[in-house]
Short mmCIF file of C-alpha atoms and ligand atoms in Angstrom, two decimals:
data_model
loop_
_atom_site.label_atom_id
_atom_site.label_comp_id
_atom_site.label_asym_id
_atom_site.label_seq_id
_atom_site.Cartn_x
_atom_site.Cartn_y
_atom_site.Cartn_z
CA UNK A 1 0.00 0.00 0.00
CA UNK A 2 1.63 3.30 -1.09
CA UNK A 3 1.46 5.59 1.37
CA UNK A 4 0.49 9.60 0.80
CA UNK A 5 1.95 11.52 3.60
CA UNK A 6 0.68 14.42 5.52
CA UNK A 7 1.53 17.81 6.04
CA UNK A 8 3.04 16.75 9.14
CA UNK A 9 5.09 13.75 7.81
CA UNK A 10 6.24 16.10 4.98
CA UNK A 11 7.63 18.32 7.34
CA UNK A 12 9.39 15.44 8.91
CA UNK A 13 10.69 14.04 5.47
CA UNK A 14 12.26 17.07 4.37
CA UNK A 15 14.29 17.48 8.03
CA UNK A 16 15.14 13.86 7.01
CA UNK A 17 15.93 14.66 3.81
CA UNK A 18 18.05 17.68 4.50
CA UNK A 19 20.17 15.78 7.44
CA UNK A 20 20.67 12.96 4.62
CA UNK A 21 22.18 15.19 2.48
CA UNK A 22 24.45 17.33 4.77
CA UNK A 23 25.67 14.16 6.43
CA UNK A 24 26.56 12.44 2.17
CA UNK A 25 28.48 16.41 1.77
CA UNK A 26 30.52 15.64 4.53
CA UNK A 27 31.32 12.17 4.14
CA UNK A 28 32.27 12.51 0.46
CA UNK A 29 34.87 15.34 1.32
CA UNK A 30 36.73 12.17 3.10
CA UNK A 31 37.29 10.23 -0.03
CA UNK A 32 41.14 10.49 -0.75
CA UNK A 33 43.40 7.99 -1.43
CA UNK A 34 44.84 6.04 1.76
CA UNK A 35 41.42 6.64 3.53
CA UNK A 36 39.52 3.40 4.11
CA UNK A 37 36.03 2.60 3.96
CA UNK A 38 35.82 1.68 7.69
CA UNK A 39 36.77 5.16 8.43
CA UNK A 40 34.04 6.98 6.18
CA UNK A 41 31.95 4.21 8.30
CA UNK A 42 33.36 5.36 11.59
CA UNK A 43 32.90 9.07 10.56
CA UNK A 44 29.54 8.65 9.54
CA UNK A 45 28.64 6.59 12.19
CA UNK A 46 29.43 9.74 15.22
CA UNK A 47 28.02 12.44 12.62
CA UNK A 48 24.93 11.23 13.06
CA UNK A 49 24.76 9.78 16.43
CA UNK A 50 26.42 12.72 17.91
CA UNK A 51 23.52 14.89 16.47
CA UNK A 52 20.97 12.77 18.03
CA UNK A 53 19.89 10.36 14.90
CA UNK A 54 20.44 6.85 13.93
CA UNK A 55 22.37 4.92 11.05
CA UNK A 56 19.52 3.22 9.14
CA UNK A 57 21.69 0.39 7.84
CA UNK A 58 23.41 -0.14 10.70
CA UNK A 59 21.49 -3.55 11.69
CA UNK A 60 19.38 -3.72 8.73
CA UNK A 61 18.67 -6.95 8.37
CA UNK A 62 21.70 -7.72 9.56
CA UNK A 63 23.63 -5.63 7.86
CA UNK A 64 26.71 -4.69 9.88
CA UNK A 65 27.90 -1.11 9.19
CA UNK A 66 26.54 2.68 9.65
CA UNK A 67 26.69 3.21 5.67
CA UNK A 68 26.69 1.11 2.29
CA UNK A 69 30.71 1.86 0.45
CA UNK A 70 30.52 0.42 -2.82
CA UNK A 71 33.54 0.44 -4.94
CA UNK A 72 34.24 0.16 -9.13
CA UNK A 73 32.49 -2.77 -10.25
CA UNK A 74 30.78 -2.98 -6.93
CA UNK A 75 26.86 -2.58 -7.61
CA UNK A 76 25.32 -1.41 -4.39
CA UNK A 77 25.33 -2.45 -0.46
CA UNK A 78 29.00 -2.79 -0.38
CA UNK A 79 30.00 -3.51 3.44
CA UNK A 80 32.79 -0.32 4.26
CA UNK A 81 36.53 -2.79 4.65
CA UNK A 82 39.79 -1.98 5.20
CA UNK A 83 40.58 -2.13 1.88
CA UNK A 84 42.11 1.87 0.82
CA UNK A 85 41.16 4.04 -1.96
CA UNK A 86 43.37 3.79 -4.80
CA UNK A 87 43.86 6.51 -7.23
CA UNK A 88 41.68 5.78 -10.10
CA UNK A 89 38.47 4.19 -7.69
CA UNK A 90 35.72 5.16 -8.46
CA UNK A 91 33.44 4.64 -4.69
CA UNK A 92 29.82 5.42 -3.85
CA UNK A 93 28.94 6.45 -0.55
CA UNK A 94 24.90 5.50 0.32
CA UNK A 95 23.71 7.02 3.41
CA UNK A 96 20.14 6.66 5.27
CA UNK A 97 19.87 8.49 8.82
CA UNK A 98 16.77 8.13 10.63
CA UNK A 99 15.25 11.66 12.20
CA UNK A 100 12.27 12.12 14.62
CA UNK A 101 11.43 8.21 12.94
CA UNK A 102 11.76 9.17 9.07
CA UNK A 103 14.17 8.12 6.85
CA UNK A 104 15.84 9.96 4.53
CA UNK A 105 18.32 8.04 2.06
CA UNK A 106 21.11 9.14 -0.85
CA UNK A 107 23.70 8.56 -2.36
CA UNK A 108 26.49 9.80 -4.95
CA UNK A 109 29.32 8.25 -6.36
CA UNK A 110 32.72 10.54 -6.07
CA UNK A 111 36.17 10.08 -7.83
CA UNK A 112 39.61 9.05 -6.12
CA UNK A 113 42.46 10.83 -7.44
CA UNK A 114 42.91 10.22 -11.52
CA UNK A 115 40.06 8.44 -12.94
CA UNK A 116 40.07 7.51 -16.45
CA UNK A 117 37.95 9.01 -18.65
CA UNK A 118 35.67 6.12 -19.67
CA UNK A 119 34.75 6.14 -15.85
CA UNK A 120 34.42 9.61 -15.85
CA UNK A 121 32.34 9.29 -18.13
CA UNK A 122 30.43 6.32 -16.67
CA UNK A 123 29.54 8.17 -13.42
CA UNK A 124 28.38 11.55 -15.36
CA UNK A 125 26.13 9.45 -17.63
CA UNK A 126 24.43 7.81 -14.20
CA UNK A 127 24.21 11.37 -12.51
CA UNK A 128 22.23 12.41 -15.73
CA UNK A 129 20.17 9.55 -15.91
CA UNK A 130 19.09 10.09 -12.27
CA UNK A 131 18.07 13.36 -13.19
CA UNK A 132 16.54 12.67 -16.15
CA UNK A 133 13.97 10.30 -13.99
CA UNK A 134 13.54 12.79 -11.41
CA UNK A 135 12.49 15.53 -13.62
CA UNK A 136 9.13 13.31 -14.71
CA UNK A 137 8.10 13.17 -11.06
CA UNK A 138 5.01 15.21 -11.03
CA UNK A 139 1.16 14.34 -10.32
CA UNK A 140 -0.61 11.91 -12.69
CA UNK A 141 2.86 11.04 -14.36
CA UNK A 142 3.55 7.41 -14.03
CA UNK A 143 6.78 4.80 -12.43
CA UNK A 144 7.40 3.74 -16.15
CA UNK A 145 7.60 7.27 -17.19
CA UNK A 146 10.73 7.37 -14.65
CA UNK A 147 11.88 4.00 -15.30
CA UNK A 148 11.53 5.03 -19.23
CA UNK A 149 13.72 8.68 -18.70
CA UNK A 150 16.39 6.62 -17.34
CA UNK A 151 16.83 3.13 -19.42
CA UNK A 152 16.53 5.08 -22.37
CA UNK A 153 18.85 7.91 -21.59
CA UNK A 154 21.73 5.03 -20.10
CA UNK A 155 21.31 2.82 -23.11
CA UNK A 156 21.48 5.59 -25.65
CA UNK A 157 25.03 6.42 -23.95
CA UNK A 158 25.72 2.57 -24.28
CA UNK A 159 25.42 1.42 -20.62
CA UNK A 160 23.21 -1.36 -19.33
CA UNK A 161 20.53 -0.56 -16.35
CA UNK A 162 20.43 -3.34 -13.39
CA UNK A 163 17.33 -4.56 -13.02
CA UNK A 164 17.08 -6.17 -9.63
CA UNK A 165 17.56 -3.59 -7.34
CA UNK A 166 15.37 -0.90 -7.41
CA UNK A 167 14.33 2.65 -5.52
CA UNK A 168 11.57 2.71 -2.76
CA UNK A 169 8.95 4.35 -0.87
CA UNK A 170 10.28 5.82 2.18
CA UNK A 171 9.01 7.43 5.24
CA UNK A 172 8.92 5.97 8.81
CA UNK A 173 9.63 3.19 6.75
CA UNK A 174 13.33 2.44 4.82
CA UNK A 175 12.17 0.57 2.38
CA UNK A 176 8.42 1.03 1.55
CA UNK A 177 6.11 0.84 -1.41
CA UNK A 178 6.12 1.00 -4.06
CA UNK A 179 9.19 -0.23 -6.10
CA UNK A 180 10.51 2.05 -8.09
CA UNK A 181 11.95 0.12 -11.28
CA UNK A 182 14.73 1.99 -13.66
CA UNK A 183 13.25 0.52 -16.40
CA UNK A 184 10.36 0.88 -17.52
CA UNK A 185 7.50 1.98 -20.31
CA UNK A 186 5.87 5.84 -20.83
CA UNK A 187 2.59 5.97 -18.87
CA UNK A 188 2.80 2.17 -17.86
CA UNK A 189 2.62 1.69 -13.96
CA UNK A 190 1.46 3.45 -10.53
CA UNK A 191 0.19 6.50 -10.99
CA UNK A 192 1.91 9.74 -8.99
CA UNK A 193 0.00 11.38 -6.40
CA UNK A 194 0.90 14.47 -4.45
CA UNK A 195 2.39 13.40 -0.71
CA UNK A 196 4.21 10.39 -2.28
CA UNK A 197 8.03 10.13 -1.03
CA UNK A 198 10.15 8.18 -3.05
CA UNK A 199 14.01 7.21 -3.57
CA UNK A 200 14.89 7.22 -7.52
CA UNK A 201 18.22 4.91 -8.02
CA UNK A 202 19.55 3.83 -10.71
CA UNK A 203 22.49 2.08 -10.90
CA UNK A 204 24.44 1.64 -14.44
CA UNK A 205 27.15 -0.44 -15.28
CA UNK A 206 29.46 -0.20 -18.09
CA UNK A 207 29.20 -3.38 -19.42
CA UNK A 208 26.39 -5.60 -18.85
CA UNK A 209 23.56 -5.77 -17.14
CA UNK A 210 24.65 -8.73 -14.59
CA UNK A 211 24.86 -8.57 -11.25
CA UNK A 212 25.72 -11.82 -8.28
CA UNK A 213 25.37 -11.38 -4.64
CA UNK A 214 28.40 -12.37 -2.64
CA UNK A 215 27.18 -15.39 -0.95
CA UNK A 216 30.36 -15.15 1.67
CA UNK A 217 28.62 -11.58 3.35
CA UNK A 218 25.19 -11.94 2.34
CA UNK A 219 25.41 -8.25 1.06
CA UNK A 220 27.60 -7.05 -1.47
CA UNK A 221 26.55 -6.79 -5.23
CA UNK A 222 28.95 -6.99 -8.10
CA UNK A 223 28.59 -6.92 -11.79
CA UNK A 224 29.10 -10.01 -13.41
CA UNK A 225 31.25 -9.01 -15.89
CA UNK A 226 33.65 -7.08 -13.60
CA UNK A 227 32.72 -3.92 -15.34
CA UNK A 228 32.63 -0.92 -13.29
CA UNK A 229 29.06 0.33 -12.12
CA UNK A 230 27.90 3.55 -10.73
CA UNK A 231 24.95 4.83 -9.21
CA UNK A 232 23.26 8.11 -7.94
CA UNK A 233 19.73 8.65 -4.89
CA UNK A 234 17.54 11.08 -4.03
CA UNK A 235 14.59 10.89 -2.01
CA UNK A 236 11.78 12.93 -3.47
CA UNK A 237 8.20 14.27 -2.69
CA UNK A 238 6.10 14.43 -5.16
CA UNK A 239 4.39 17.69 -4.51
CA UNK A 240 1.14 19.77 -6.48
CA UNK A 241 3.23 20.94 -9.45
CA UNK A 242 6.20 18.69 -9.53
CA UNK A 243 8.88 17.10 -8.02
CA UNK A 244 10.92 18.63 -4.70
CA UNK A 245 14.43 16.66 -4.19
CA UNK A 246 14.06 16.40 -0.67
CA UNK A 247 17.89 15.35 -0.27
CA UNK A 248 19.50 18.11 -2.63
CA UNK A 249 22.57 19.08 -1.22
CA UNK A 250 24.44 22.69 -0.87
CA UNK A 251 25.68 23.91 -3.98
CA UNK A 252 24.55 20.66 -5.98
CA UNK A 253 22.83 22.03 -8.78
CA UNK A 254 19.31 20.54 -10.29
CA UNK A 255 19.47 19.04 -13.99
CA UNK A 256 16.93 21.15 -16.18
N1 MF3 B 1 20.54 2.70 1.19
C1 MF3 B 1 20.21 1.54 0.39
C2 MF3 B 1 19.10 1.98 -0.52
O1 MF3 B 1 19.28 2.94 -1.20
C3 MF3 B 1 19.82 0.37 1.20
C4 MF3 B 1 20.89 -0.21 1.96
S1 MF3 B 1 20.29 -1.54 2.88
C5 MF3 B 1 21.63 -1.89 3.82
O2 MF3 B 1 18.02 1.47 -0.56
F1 MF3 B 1 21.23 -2.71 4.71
F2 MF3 B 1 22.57 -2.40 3.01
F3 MF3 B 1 22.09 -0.81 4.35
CO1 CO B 2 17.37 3.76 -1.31
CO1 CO B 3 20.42 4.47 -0.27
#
């Protein structure tokens, strides 16, 4: 059951929202080479229980860190290691604090040192792609019109879309409905009201579509191929007129 939030909950998403987003700014300034995931963890973990919130993944299912760290060919819900950044990584940091009981979740993949241009590349073709399925988000559009934005945009640029993870509802819940698919057909699924919240997702890999789950930690996702794969969140709230990106942060600026 999708759920349309009130006034009140709104309120509460964007405080979410904008906590989600200050607390990804501050996190990706860490990224250098030498750092290690487990220190990003660490850091993220006391910026947001020293302001009085809580680590959504931290727990999750079992999941056993404070943020998700995935690196190159690394899909999503990489568990943070002690493996350092190496010039040329490419690394996505995914954070979800919880505040006053709502969640508000993003993520953004940022560059270590050098990277070479066909990952450059890679990563600006995902940011765009987010974008592109954000900027449908309005009342009486539909999930395929999303899913459509972005498939088509990433496979015009010759990138694959993964199909088995997908974005979310989200509230007082992490991971509510509906599914949010990055595929997907012009007017074909739910229908957008105003008071939905939303994360859109996607995640694009280089190569091919592919993706295995590490059957050793239960978590992290890799392509198949070994290609690298990148990936961009927002929440959003799906408001009278449009779309407002509930996790934009400072200075990031809004694709037209
Ligand atoms: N933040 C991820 C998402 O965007 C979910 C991570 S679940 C975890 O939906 F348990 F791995 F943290
Ligand atoms: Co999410
Ligand atoms: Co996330």
């Amino acid at each position: 059951m999708v759920i349309i939030k009130s006034k009140a909950e709104i309120e509460l998403m964007r405080k979410a929202g904008r906590v989600a987003g200050e607390c990804l700014s501050e996190m990706m300034k860490l990224v250098k080479v030498g750092v290690t995931p487990n220190e990003i963890n660490q850091a993220c973990h006391e910026w947001t229980v020293s302001r009085g919130y809580t680590p959504a993944p931290l727990n999750y299912n079992g999941f056993p860190k404070s943020l998700c760290i995935s690196v190159n060919d690394v899909v999503c819900h990489g568990i943070p290691d002690n493996r350092e950044f190496q010039d040329g990584d490419i690394v996505n940091l995914d954070v979800t604090p919880i505040v006053e009981g709502f969640h508000g979740d993003t993520n953004a993949t940022v560059f270590v040192g050098k990277v070479k241009p066909e990952a450059e590349k890679l990563v600006e073709a995902t940011r765009i792609s987010m974008w592109k399925g954000i900027n449908q988000v309005k009342p009486g559009a539909t999930l395929g019109d999303i899913g459509h934005a972005i498939q088509s945009y990433a496979e015009k640029q010759g990138y694959s879309v993964v199909l088995e993870y997908c974005g979310h509802g989200i509230g007082k819940g992490f991971h509510e409905d509906p599914m949010v698919s990055h595929v997907g057909k012009p007017g074909q699924g739910l229908k957008l009201r105003a008071g939905m919240t939303f994360t859109i997702e996607p995640m694009i890999n280089l190569g091919q579509r592919f993706v295995w789950e590490d059957q050793k930690d239960g978590w992290t996702v890799r392509t198949r191929d070994k290609s690298l794969s990148a990936q961009f969140e927002h929440t959003v709230l799906v408001t009278e007129t449009g779309v407002e990106v509930l996790t934009l942060r400072e200075g990031e600026v809004p694709l037209a």
